[in-house]
Amino acid sequence: MIIQKTLMIMSKNNKKKTKKTDQDDNDLKKITKKELLHRAKKFSEQYCVGDDKNFTLKNKPTSYFGDEGKELIKETLQMGVKALAAMQDILYAQDKWSVLIIFQAMDAAGKDGAIKHVMSGINPQGCQVSSFKAPSSEELDHDYLWRCQKHLPERGRIGIFNRSYYEEVLVVRVHEQILKSQKIPEKLITKDIWENRFEDIRNFEKYLNRNGTVVIKFFLNVSKDEQKRRFIERVDNPDKNWKFSAADAKERGFWNEYMHAYEELIRNTSTKKSPWYVIPADNKSYARIAIASAIIHALDEMDLEYPKVSPEKLAELNEVKKALLEEKE
């Protein structure tokens, strides 16, 4: 985490603030922009799959066991949110690049909360969130990428997909009866269909990148035990009942099949330019800071800067300023 010792001086006492913790807070506030960007890169890289063709999911952690104080975690996330807001403002002004952020996870892994907290400081004019559930009859009359293509972010904006076209190599793979109901010509449903779709997705994301859309993908890696705990919490808490359905619990029965599908898709679609980040998601606060760090790093790689004003435009602005100053009340 930016809060980890690899990135941040951390407290050794999780029960109460000590003089050491107070000093850590002061050190946090003194971090320069350059140092923040460096730490965000260093921290996020540990969860980046890149183009690792030997990727396996079973060795990836779902939890982080640290002893940092809650206040420091909160302050670190706030710092990341502020940094994102500042960088997004430049992205919007420059109006050349766009960013597509994809969230995939098992139910109750924390996608909605991550989007809410990490992007809380972003100007709504420069950000759009799209959620994808079961396809409609109209969507089934098109190729599986069609409905997502309609929601791609414009230049200067950040687009967030809460689930995405990756569902077509996840839930459709786990429940192959869905594939048979998708109006696809039967002769095209071969043993190579998943490899073909991986290839299509890689090419699609390469196309986006070549046209100025950077794709960042997050798999929130929650453990089965933690998902169970969160499901029970949703049942016990009346304010969270709406989040839970019997279908969610039923999908737990296919946990191993989903983990295999996730491992396959990450291994086959993670590239250097459109990487997957496998984020430990049992601790929501930790996951949010890891996500913020990866996005900050991606934005920094774009070398963003505010548009430069021409000498003629600058002279015009100075004339306007002069006229305003000379304006009589």
mmCIF file of C-alpha atoms in Angstrom:
data_model
loop_
_atom_site.group_PDB
_atom_site.id
_atom_site.type_symbol
_atom_site.label_atom_id
_atom_site.label_comp_id
_atom_site.label_asym_id
_atom_site.label_seq_id
_atom_site.Cartn_x
_atom_site.Cartn_y
_atom_site.Cartn_z
ATOM 1 C CA MET A 1 0.000 0.000 0.000
ATOM 2 C CA ILE A 2 1.135 3.560 -0.298
ATOM 3 C CA ILE A 3 0.763 3.025 3.450
ATOM 4 C CA GLN A 4 2.998 -0.020 3.515
ATOM 5 C CA LYS A 5 6.566 0.195 4.752
ATOM 6 C CA THR A 6 7.711 -0.280 1.172
ATOM 7 C CA LEU A 7 5.978 3.020 0.407
ATOM 8 C CA MET A 8 5.201 4.719 3.681
ATOM 9 C CA ILE A 9 6.601 4.889 7.207
ATOM 10 C CA MET A 10 4.059 2.976 9.247
ATOM 11 C CA SER A 11 3.012 2.830 12.863
ATOM 12 C CA LYS A 12 3.765 -0.251 14.928
ATOM 13 C CA ASN A 13 0.787 0.313 17.164
ATOM 14 C CA ASN A 14 -2.726 -0.303 15.863
ATOM 15 C CA LYS A 15 -4.473 0.394 19.149
ATOM 16 C CA LYS A 16 -3.640 4.003 19.833
ATOM 17 C CA LYS A 17 -1.689 6.870 18.312
ATOM 18 C CA THR A 18 1.879 7.215 19.577
ATOM 19 C CA LYS A 19 4.494 9.881 19.006
ATOM 20 C CA LYS A 20 5.868 7.679 16.230
ATOM 21 C CA THR A 21 2.446 7.579 14.547
ATOM 22 C CA ASP A 22 2.115 11.340 14.814
ATOM 23 C CA GLN A 23 5.492 11.651 13.108
ATOM 24 C CA ASP A 24 4.315 9.261 10.388
ATOM 25 C CA ASP A 25 1.304 11.509 9.777
ATOM 26 C CA ASN A 26 3.590 14.520 9.424
ATOM 27 C CA ASP A 27 5.842 12.615 7.016
ATOM 28 C CA LEU A 28 2.781 11.695 4.974
ATOM 29 C CA LYS A 29 1.756 15.335 4.636
ATOM 30 C CA LYS A 30 5.251 16.342 3.513
ATOM 31 C CA ILE A 31 5.376 13.953 0.574
ATOM 32 C CA THR A 32 6.048 15.790 -2.690
ATOM 33 C CA LYS A 33 4.171 15.123 -5.910
ATOM 34 C CA LYS A 34 7.241 13.428 -7.387
ATOM 35 C CA GLU A 35 7.594 11.149 -4.370
ATOM 36 C CA LEU A 36 3.888 10.315 -4.402
ATOM 37 C CA LEU A 37 4.066 9.264 -8.048
ATOM 38 C CA HIS A 38 7.164 7.181 -7.371
ATOM 39 C CA ARG A 39 5.535 5.403 -4.439
ATOM 40 C CA ALA A 40 2.285 4.834 -6.310
ATOM 41 C CA LYS A 41 4.230 3.169 -9.123
ATOM 42 C CA LYS A 42 6.311 1.042 -6.765
ATOM 43 C CA PHE A 43 3.308 -0.041 -4.747
ATOM 44 C CA SER A 44 0.978 -0.866 -7.643
ATOM 45 C CA GLU A 45 3.605 -2.837 -9.556
ATOM 46 C CA GLN A 46 3.458 -5.688 -7.037
ATOM 47 C CA TYR A 47 -0.125 -6.414 -8.117
ATOM 48 C CA CYS A 48 0.375 -5.885 -11.846
ATOM 49 C CA VAL A 49 0.301 -9.068 -13.942
ATOM 50 C CA GLY A 50 1.623 -7.409 -17.096
ATOM 51 C CA ASP A 51 2.244 -9.947 -19.846
ATOM 52 C CA ASP A 52 3.076 -12.850 -17.511
ATOM 53 C CA LYS A 53 2.029 -15.951 -19.460
ATOM 54 C CA ASN A 54 2.735 -18.154 -16.445
ATOM 55 C CA PHE A 55 0.265 -16.339 -14.194
ATOM 56 C CA THR A 56 -1.566 -18.449 -11.615
ATOM 57 C CA LEU A 57 -4.249 -17.163 -9.281
ATOM 58 C CA LYS A 58 -3.805 -19.571 -6.389
ATOM 59 C CA ASN A 59 -0.598 -17.882 -5.233
ATOM 60 C CA LYS A 60 -2.071 -14.387 -5.202
ATOM 61 C CA PRO A 61 -3.033 -13.074 -1.732
ATOM 62 C CA THR A 62 -6.568 -12.047 -0.853
ATOM 63 C CA SER A 63 -5.549 -10.340 2.393
ATOM 64 C CA TYR A 64 -2.969 -7.898 3.684
ATOM 65 C CA PHE A 65 -1.968 -8.293 7.309
ATOM 66 C CA GLY A 66 -0.624 -4.934 8.422
ATOM 67 C CA ASP A 67 -0.611 -2.991 11.659
ATOM 68 C CA GLU A 68 -1.129 0.532 10.366
ATOM 69 C CA GLY A 69 -3.610 2.785 12.131
ATOM 70 C CA LYS A 70 -7.018 3.498 10.653
ATOM 71 C CA GLU A 71 -6.449 7.243 10.600
ATOM 72 C CA LEU A 72 -3.281 6.883 8.564
ATOM 73 C CA ILE A 73 -5.079 4.579 6.111
ATOM 74 C CA LYS A 74 -7.857 7.138 5.786
ATOM 75 C CA GLU A 75 -5.422 10.001 5.243
ATOM 76 C CA THR A 76 -3.474 8.035 2.653
ATOM 77 C CA LEU A 77 -6.618 7.255 0.674
ATOM 78 C CA GLN A 78 -7.650 10.907 0.835
ATOM 79 C CA MET A 79 -4.227 11.886 -0.501
ATOM 80 C CA GLY A 80 -4.644 9.429 -3.375
ATOM 81 C CA VAL A 81 -8.122 10.756 -4.147
ATOM 82 C CA LYS A 82 -6.812 14.332 -4.269
ATOM 83 C CA ALA A 83 -3.971 13.298 -6.569
ATOM 84 C CA LEU A 84 -6.406 11.548 -8.895
ATOM 85 C CA ALA A 85 -8.677 14.590 -8.985
ATOM 86 C CA ALA A 86 -5.788 16.872 -9.932
ATOM 87 C CA MET A 87 -4.564 14.531 -12.675
ATOM 88 C CA GLN A 88 -8.061 13.992 -14.042
ATOM 89 C CA ASP A 89 -8.468 17.753 -14.358
ATOM 90 C CA ILE A 90 -5.407 17.877 -16.623
ATOM 91 C CA LEU A 91 -6.630 14.835 -18.583
ATOM 92 C CA TYR A 92 -9.930 16.633 -19.207
ATOM 93 C CA ALA A 93 -8.247 19.891 -20.211
ATOM 94 C CA GLN A 94 -5.761 18.198 -22.538
ATOM 95 C CA ASP A 95 -8.610 16.332 -24.298
ATOM 96 C CA LYS A 96 -6.369 13.794 -26.044
ATOM 97 C CA TRP A 97 -6.234 10.632 -23.935
ATOM 98 C CA SER A 98 -9.059 8.706 -22.336
ATOM 99 C CA VAL A 99 -8.948 6.037 -19.652
ATOM 100 C CA LEU A 100 -11.060 2.900 -19.386
ATOM 101 C CA ILE A 101 -11.045 1.251 -15.948
ATOM 102 C CA ILE A 102 -12.566 -2.235 -15.725
ATOM 103 C CA PHE A 103 -13.633 -3.867 -12.465
ATOM 104 C CA GLN A 104 -14.288 -7.599 -12.304
ATOM 105 C CA ALA A 105 -14.825 -9.697 -9.203
ATOM 106 C CA MET A 106 -16.962 -12.241 -7.453
ATOM 107 C CA ASP A 107 -20.077 -10.935 -5.708
ATOM 108 C CA ALA A 108 -19.448 -8.858 -2.546
ATOM 109 C CA ALA A 109 -15.788 -8.259 -3.426
ATOM 110 C CA GLY A 110 -16.246 -4.489 -3.113
ATOM 111 C CA LYS A 111 -16.465 -3.161 -6.670
ATOM 112 C CA ASP A 112 -19.164 -0.582 -5.917
ATOM 113 C CA GLY A 113 -17.399 0.686 -2.798
ATOM 114 C CA ALA A 114 -14.060 0.933 -4.589
ATOM 115 C CA ILE A 115 -15.584 2.998 -7.387
ATOM 116 C CA LYS A 116 -17.383 5.226 -4.893
ATOM 117 C CA HIS A 117 -14.379 5.935 -2.664
ATOM 118 C CA VAL A 118 -11.489 5.986 -5.128
ATOM 119 C CA MET A 119 -13.282 8.211 -7.622
ATOM 120 C CA SER A 120 -14.983 10.403 -4.999
ATOM 121 C CA GLY A 121 -12.907 13.480 -5.840
ATOM 122 C CA ILE A 122 -13.287 13.225 -9.612
ATOM 123 C CA ASN A 123 -15.262 15.915 -11.437
ATOM 124 C CA PRO A 124 -18.481 14.200 -12.649
ATOM 125 C CA GLN A 125 -18.083 15.975 -15.998
ATOM 126 C CA GLY A 126 -14.946 13.966 -16.627
ATOM 127 C CA CYS A 127 -16.049 10.534 -15.432
ATOM 128 C CA GLN A 128 -18.755 8.058 -16.394
ATOM 129 C CA VAL A 129 -19.682 4.709 -14.816
ATOM 130 C CA SER A 130 -21.387 1.912 -16.752
ATOM 131 C CA SER A 131 -22.674 -1.299 -15.181
ATOM 132 C CA PHE A 132 -23.324 -4.414 -17.236
ATOM 133 C CA LYS A 133 -25.776 -7.104 -16.205
ATOM 134 C CA ALA A 134 -27.396 -9.848 -18.294
ATOM 135 C CA PRO A 135 -27.644 -8.689 -21.934
ATOM 136 C CA SER A 136 -30.983 -7.503 -23.294
ATOM 137 C CA SER A 137 -32.658 -8.954 -26.400
ATOM 138 C CA GLU A 138 -31.330 -5.996 -28.411
ATOM 139 C CA GLU A 139 -27.804 -6.606 -27.152
ATOM 140 C CA LEU A 140 -28.038 -10.302 -28.020
ATOM 141 C CA ASP A 141 -28.746 -9.280 -31.615
ATOM 142 C CA HIS A 142 -25.230 -7.844 -31.774
ATOM 143 C CA ASP A 143 -21.729 -9.123 -31.101
ATOM 144 C CA TYR A 144 -20.781 -9.293 -27.422
ATOM 145 C CA LEU A 145 -18.505 -6.229 -27.565
ATOM 146 C CA TRP A 146 -21.218 -3.994 -29.015
ATOM 147 C CA ARG A 147 -22.945 -2.977 -25.809
ATOM 148 C CA CYS A 148 -19.646 -2.034 -24.167
ATOM 149 C CA GLN A 149 -18.391 -0.105 -27.179
ATOM 150 C CA LYS A 150 -21.356 2.252 -26.827
ATOM 151 C CA HIS A 151 -20.106 3.287 -23.389
ATOM 152 C CA LEU A 152 -16.431 3.857 -24.151
ATOM 153 C CA PRO A 153 -15.114 7.131 -22.656
ATOM 154 C CA GLU A 154 -14.586 10.203 -24.805
ATOM 155 C CA ARG A 155 -11.185 11.845 -25.017
ATOM 156 C CA GLY A 156 -10.364 13.650 -21.807
ATOM 157 C CA ARG A 157 -12.607 11.403 -19.735
ATOM 158 C CA ILE A 158 -12.368 8.388 -17.459
ATOM 159 C CA GLY A 159 -14.797 5.565 -18.150
ATOM 160 C CA ILE A 160 -15.477 2.901 -15.529
ATOM 161 C CA PHE A 161 -16.981 -0.489 -16.358
ATOM 162 C CA ASN A 162 -18.560 -2.281 -13.406
ATOM 163 C CA ARG A 163 -18.302 -5.708 -15.046
ATOM 164 C CA SER A 164 -17.686 -5.694 -18.785
ATOM 165 C CA TYR A 165 -17.217 -7.767 -21.922
ATOM 166 C CA TYR A 166 -15.128 -10.068 -19.724
ATOM 167 C CA GLU A 167 -18.395 -11.577 -18.505
ATOM 168 C CA GLU A 168 -18.423 -13.367 -21.877
ATOM 169 C CA VAL A 169 -15.408 -15.441 -20.826
ATOM 170 C CA LEU A 170 -16.543 -15.732 -17.196
ATOM 171 C CA VAL A 171 -20.208 -16.381 -16.432
ATOM 172 C CA VAL A 172 -20.822 -17.557 -20.002
ATOM 173 C CA ARG A 173 -17.921 -19.992 -19.670
ATOM 174 C CA VAL A 174 -19.019 -21.270 -16.276
ATOM 175 C CA HIS A 175 -22.622 -21.617 -17.478
ATOM 176 C CA GLU A 176 -22.253 -22.737 -21.067
ATOM 177 C CA GLN A 177 -26.018 -23.023 -21.505
ATOM 178 C CA ILE A 178 -25.992 -19.217 -21.676
ATOM 179 C CA LEU A 179 -23.715 -19.407 -24.709
ATOM 180 C CA LYS A 180 -26.229 -21.623 -26.506
ATOM 181 C CA SER A 181 -28.959 -19.024 -26.001
ATOM 182 C CA GLN A 182 -26.982 -16.155 -27.506
ATOM 183 C CA LYS A 183 -28.065 -16.584 -31.149
ATOM 184 C CA ILE A 184 -24.539 -17.466 -32.224
ATOM 185 C CA PRO A 185 -24.380 -19.755 -35.282
ATOM 186 C CA GLU A 186 -23.901 -23.270 -33.960
ATOM 187 C CA LYS A 187 -20.888 -23.992 -36.175
ATOM 188 C CA LEU A 188 -19.030 -21.088 -34.522
ATOM 189 C CA ILE A 189 -19.335 -22.601 -31.059
ATOM 190 C CA THR A 190 -16.224 -24.740 -31.163
ATOM 191 C CA LYS A 191 -13.709 -26.003 -28.611
ATOM 192 C CA ASP A 192 -11.593 -22.950 -29.474
ATOM 193 C CA ILE A 193 -14.253 -20.352 -28.705
ATOM 194 C CA TRP A 194 -12.618 -19.134 -25.465
ATOM 195 C CA GLU A 195 -9.186 -18.804 -27.051
ATOM 196 C CA ASN A 196 -10.834 -16.974 -29.943
ATOM 197 C CA ARG A 197 -12.513 -14.575 -27.547
ATOM 198 C CA PHE A 198 -9.274 -13.958 -25.670
ATOM 199 C CA GLU A 199 -7.686 -13.059 -28.997
ATOM 200 C CA ASP A 200 -10.595 -10.769 -29.896
ATOM 201 C CA ILE A 201 -10.357 -8.979 -26.552
ATOM 202 C CA ARG A 202 -6.592 -8.532 -26.830
ATOM 203 C CA ASN A 203 -7.004 -7.061 -30.305
ATOM 204 C CA PHE A 204 -9.864 -4.826 -29.170
ATOM 205 C CA GLU A 205 -7.842 -3.405 -26.298
ATOM 206 C CA LYS A 206 -4.815 -2.981 -28.552
ATOM 207 C CA TYR A 207 -7.036 -1.015 -30.940
ATOM 208 C CA LEU A 208 -8.256 1.194 -28.093
ATOM 209 C CA ASN A 209 -4.716 1.848 -26.901
ATOM 210 C CA ARG A 210 -3.545 2.738 -30.394
ATOM 211 C CA ASN A 211 -6.308 5.317 -30.545
ATOM 212 C CA GLY A 212 -5.575 6.966 -27.206
ATOM 213 C CA THR A 213 -7.639 4.948 -24.712
ATOM 214 C CA VAL A 214 -5.592 3.436 -21.897
ATOM 215 C CA VAL A 215 -7.202 0.300 -20.445
ATOM 216 C CA ILE A 216 -6.607 -0.634 -16.791
ATOM 217 C CA LYS A 217 -8.228 -3.780 -15.401
ATOM 218 C CA PHE A 218 -8.781 -4.745 -11.766
ATOM 219 C CA PHE A 219 -9.683 -8.149 -10.394
ATOM 220 C CA LEU A 220 -10.693 -7.758 -6.753
ATOM 221 C CA ASN A 221 -9.396 -10.994 -5.289
ATOM 222 C CA VAL A 222 -11.686 -11.752 -2.356
ATOM 223 C CA SER A 223 -11.484 -15.035 -0.441
ATOM 224 C CA LYS A 224 -14.412 -17.424 -0.257
ATOM 225 C CA ASP A 225 -14.501 -17.075 3.541
ATOM 226 C CA GLU A 226 -14.650 -13.271 3.345
ATOM 227 C CA GLN A 227 -17.404 -13.425 0.733
ATOM 228 C CA LYS A 228 -19.386 -15.669 3.107
ATOM 229 C CA ARG A 229 -18.934 -13.185 5.943
ATOM 230 C CA ARG A 230 -20.126 -10.300 3.772
ATOM 231 C CA PHE A 231 -23.121 -12.280 2.534
ATOM 232 C CA ILE A 232 -24.192 -12.990 6.117
ATOM 233 C CA GLU A 233 -23.718 -9.311 6.975
ATOM 234 C CA ARG A 234 -26.007 -8.357 4.101
ATOM 235 C CA VAL A 235 -28.679 -10.701 5.423
ATOM 236 C CA ASP A 236 -28.343 -9.488 9.026
ATOM 237 C CA ASN A 237 -28.263 -5.775 8.164
ATOM 238 C CA PRO A 238 -31.671 -4.495 6.918
ATOM 239 C CA ASP A 239 -29.915 -1.613 5.143
ATOM 240 C CA LYS A 240 -27.962 -4.123 3.064
ATOM 241 C CA ASN A 241 -30.728 -6.628 2.314
ATOM 242 C CA TRP A 242 -31.254 -5.078 -1.109
ATOM 243 C CA LYS A 243 -27.693 -6.007 -2.096
ATOM 244 C CA PHE A 244 -28.258 -9.726 -1.648
ATOM 245 C CA SER A 245 -30.211 -12.385 -3.507
ATOM 246 C CA ALA A 246 -30.392 -16.157 -3.418
ATOM 247 C CA ALA A 247 -28.750 -16.205 -6.853
ATOM 248 C CA ASP A 248 -25.599 -14.683 -5.340
ATOM 249 C CA ALA A 249 -25.302 -17.542 -2.879
ATOM 250 C CA LYS A 250 -26.023 -20.088 -5.604
ATOM 251 C CA GLU A 251 -23.035 -18.868 -7.626
ATOM 252 C CA ARG A 252 -20.756 -19.747 -4.687
ATOM 253 C CA GLY A 253 -21.310 -23.352 -5.699
ATOM 254 C CA PHE A 254 -19.304 -22.641 -8.849
ATOM 255 C CA TRP A 255 -16.406 -20.961 -7.018
ATOM 256 C CA ASN A 256 -13.694 -23.248 -8.388
ATOM 257 C CA GLU A 257 -15.020 -22.924 -11.929
ATOM 258 C CA TYR A 258 -14.975 -19.126 -11.620
ATOM 259 C CA MET A 259 -11.433 -19.106 -10.244
ATOM 260 C CA HIS A 260 -10.296 -21.210 -13.192
ATOM 261 C CA ALA A 261 -12.063 -18.874 -15.621
ATOM 262 C CA TYR A 262 -10.494 -15.800 -13.984
ATOM 263 C CA GLU A 263 -7.045 -17.338 -14.079
ATOM 264 C CA GLU A 264 -7.400 -18.195 -17.757
ATOM 265 C CA LEU A 265 -8.706 -14.787 -18.809
ATOM 266 C CA ILE A 266 -6.093 -12.860 -16.805
ATOM 267 C CA ARG A 267 -3.263 -14.988 -18.189
ATOM 268 C CA ASN A 268 -4.526 -14.589 -21.752
ATOM 269 C CA THR A 269 -5.591 -10.924 -21.789
ATOM 270 C CA SER A 270 -3.126 -9.140 -19.520
ATOM 271 C CA THR A 271 -0.571 -7.155 -21.511
ATOM 272 C CA LYS A 272 1.970 -4.457 -20.709
ATOM 273 C CA LYS A 273 -0.241 -1.760 -22.206
ATOM 274 C CA SER A 274 -3.571 -3.107 -20.915
ATOM 275 C CA PRO A 275 -2.609 -4.878 -17.689
ATOM 276 C CA TRP A 276 -4.620 -6.721 -15.098
ATOM 277 C CA TYR A 277 -4.077 -5.849 -11.443
ATOM 278 C CA VAL A 278 -4.962 -8.628 -8.991
ATOM 279 C CA ILE A 279 -5.876 -6.722 -5.835
ATOM 280 C CA PRO A 280 -6.181 -8.339 -2.365
ATOM 281 C CA ALA A 281 -9.777 -7.455 -1.543
ATOM 282 C CA ASP A 282 -10.479 -8.917 1.912
ATOM 283 C CA ASN A 283 -9.497 -5.533 3.384
ATOM 284 C CA LYS A 284 -11.553 -2.913 1.558
ATOM 285 C CA SER A 285 -9.446 0.081 2.602
ATOM 286 C CA TYR A 286 -6.250 -1.589 1.468
ATOM 287 C CA ALA A 287 -7.817 -2.550 -1.866
ATOM 288 C CA ARG A 288 -8.955 1.030 -2.510
ATOM 289 C CA ILE A 289 -5.494 2.463 -1.951
ATOM 290 C CA ALA A 290 -3.958 -0.188 -4.210
ATOM 291 C CA ILE A 291 -6.470 0.696 -6.936
ATOM 292 C CA ALA A 292 -5.846 4.426 -6.560
ATOM 293 C CA SER A 293 -2.085 3.833 -6.795
ATOM 294 C CA ALA A 294 -2.423 1.913 -10.063
ATOM 295 C CA ILE A 295 -4.628 4.583 -11.633
ATOM 296 C CA ILE A 296 -2.272 7.364 -10.511
ATOM 297 C CA HIS A 297 0.642 5.473 -12.066
ATOM 298 C CA ALA A 298 -1.239 4.986 -15.361
ATOM 299 C CA LEU A 299 -2.148 8.677 -15.567
ATOM 300 C CA ASP A 300 1.434 9.670 -14.804
ATOM 301 C CA GLU A 301 2.647 7.519 -17.701
ATOM 302 C CA MET A 302 0.649 9.718 -20.102
ATOM 303 C CA ASP A 303 2.823 12.770 -19.429
ATOM 304 C CA LEU A 304 -0.275 14.903 -18.978
ATOM 305 C CA GLU A 305 -0.023 18.679 -19.118
ATOM 306 C CA TYR A 306 -2.409 21.572 -19.479
ATOM 307 C CA PRO A 307 -2.739 22.868 -23.062
ATOM 308 C CA LYS A 308 -0.201 25.565 -23.860
ATOM 309 C CA VAL A 309 -1.644 28.913 -24.951
ATOM 310 C CA SER A 310 -0.197 30.493 -28.109
ATOM 311 C CA PRO A 311 1.465 33.940 -27.902
ATOM 312 C CA GLU A 312 -1.465 35.378 -29.880
ATOM 313 C CA LYS A 313 -3.999 33.890 -27.489
ATOM 314 C CA LEU A 314 -2.000 35.086 -24.487
ATOM 315 C CA ALA A 315 -1.914 38.624 -25.902
ATOM 316 C CA GLU A 316 -5.671 38.461 -26.407
ATOM 317 C CA LEU A 317 -6.185 37.365 -22.816
ATOM 318 C CA ASN A 318 -4.015 40.192 -21.535
ATOM 319 C CA GLU A 319 -6.086 42.679 -23.522
ATOM 320 C CA VAL A 320 -9.243 41.275 -21.961
ATOM 321 C CA LYS A 321 -7.679 41.541 -18.507
ATOM 322 C CA LYS A 322 -6.637 45.146 -19.179
ATOM 323 C CA ALA A 323 -10.155 46.063 -20.293
ATOM 324 C CA LEU A 324 -11.638 44.461 -17.176
ATOM 325 C CA LEU A 325 -9.260 46.353 -14.889
ATOM 326 C CA GLU A 326 -10.055 49.641 -16.607
ATOM 327 C CA GLU A 327 -13.772 49.017 -16.461
ATOM 328 C CA LYS A 328 -15.563 51.727 -14.494
ATOM 329 C CA GLU A 329 -17.953 50.775 -11.756
#
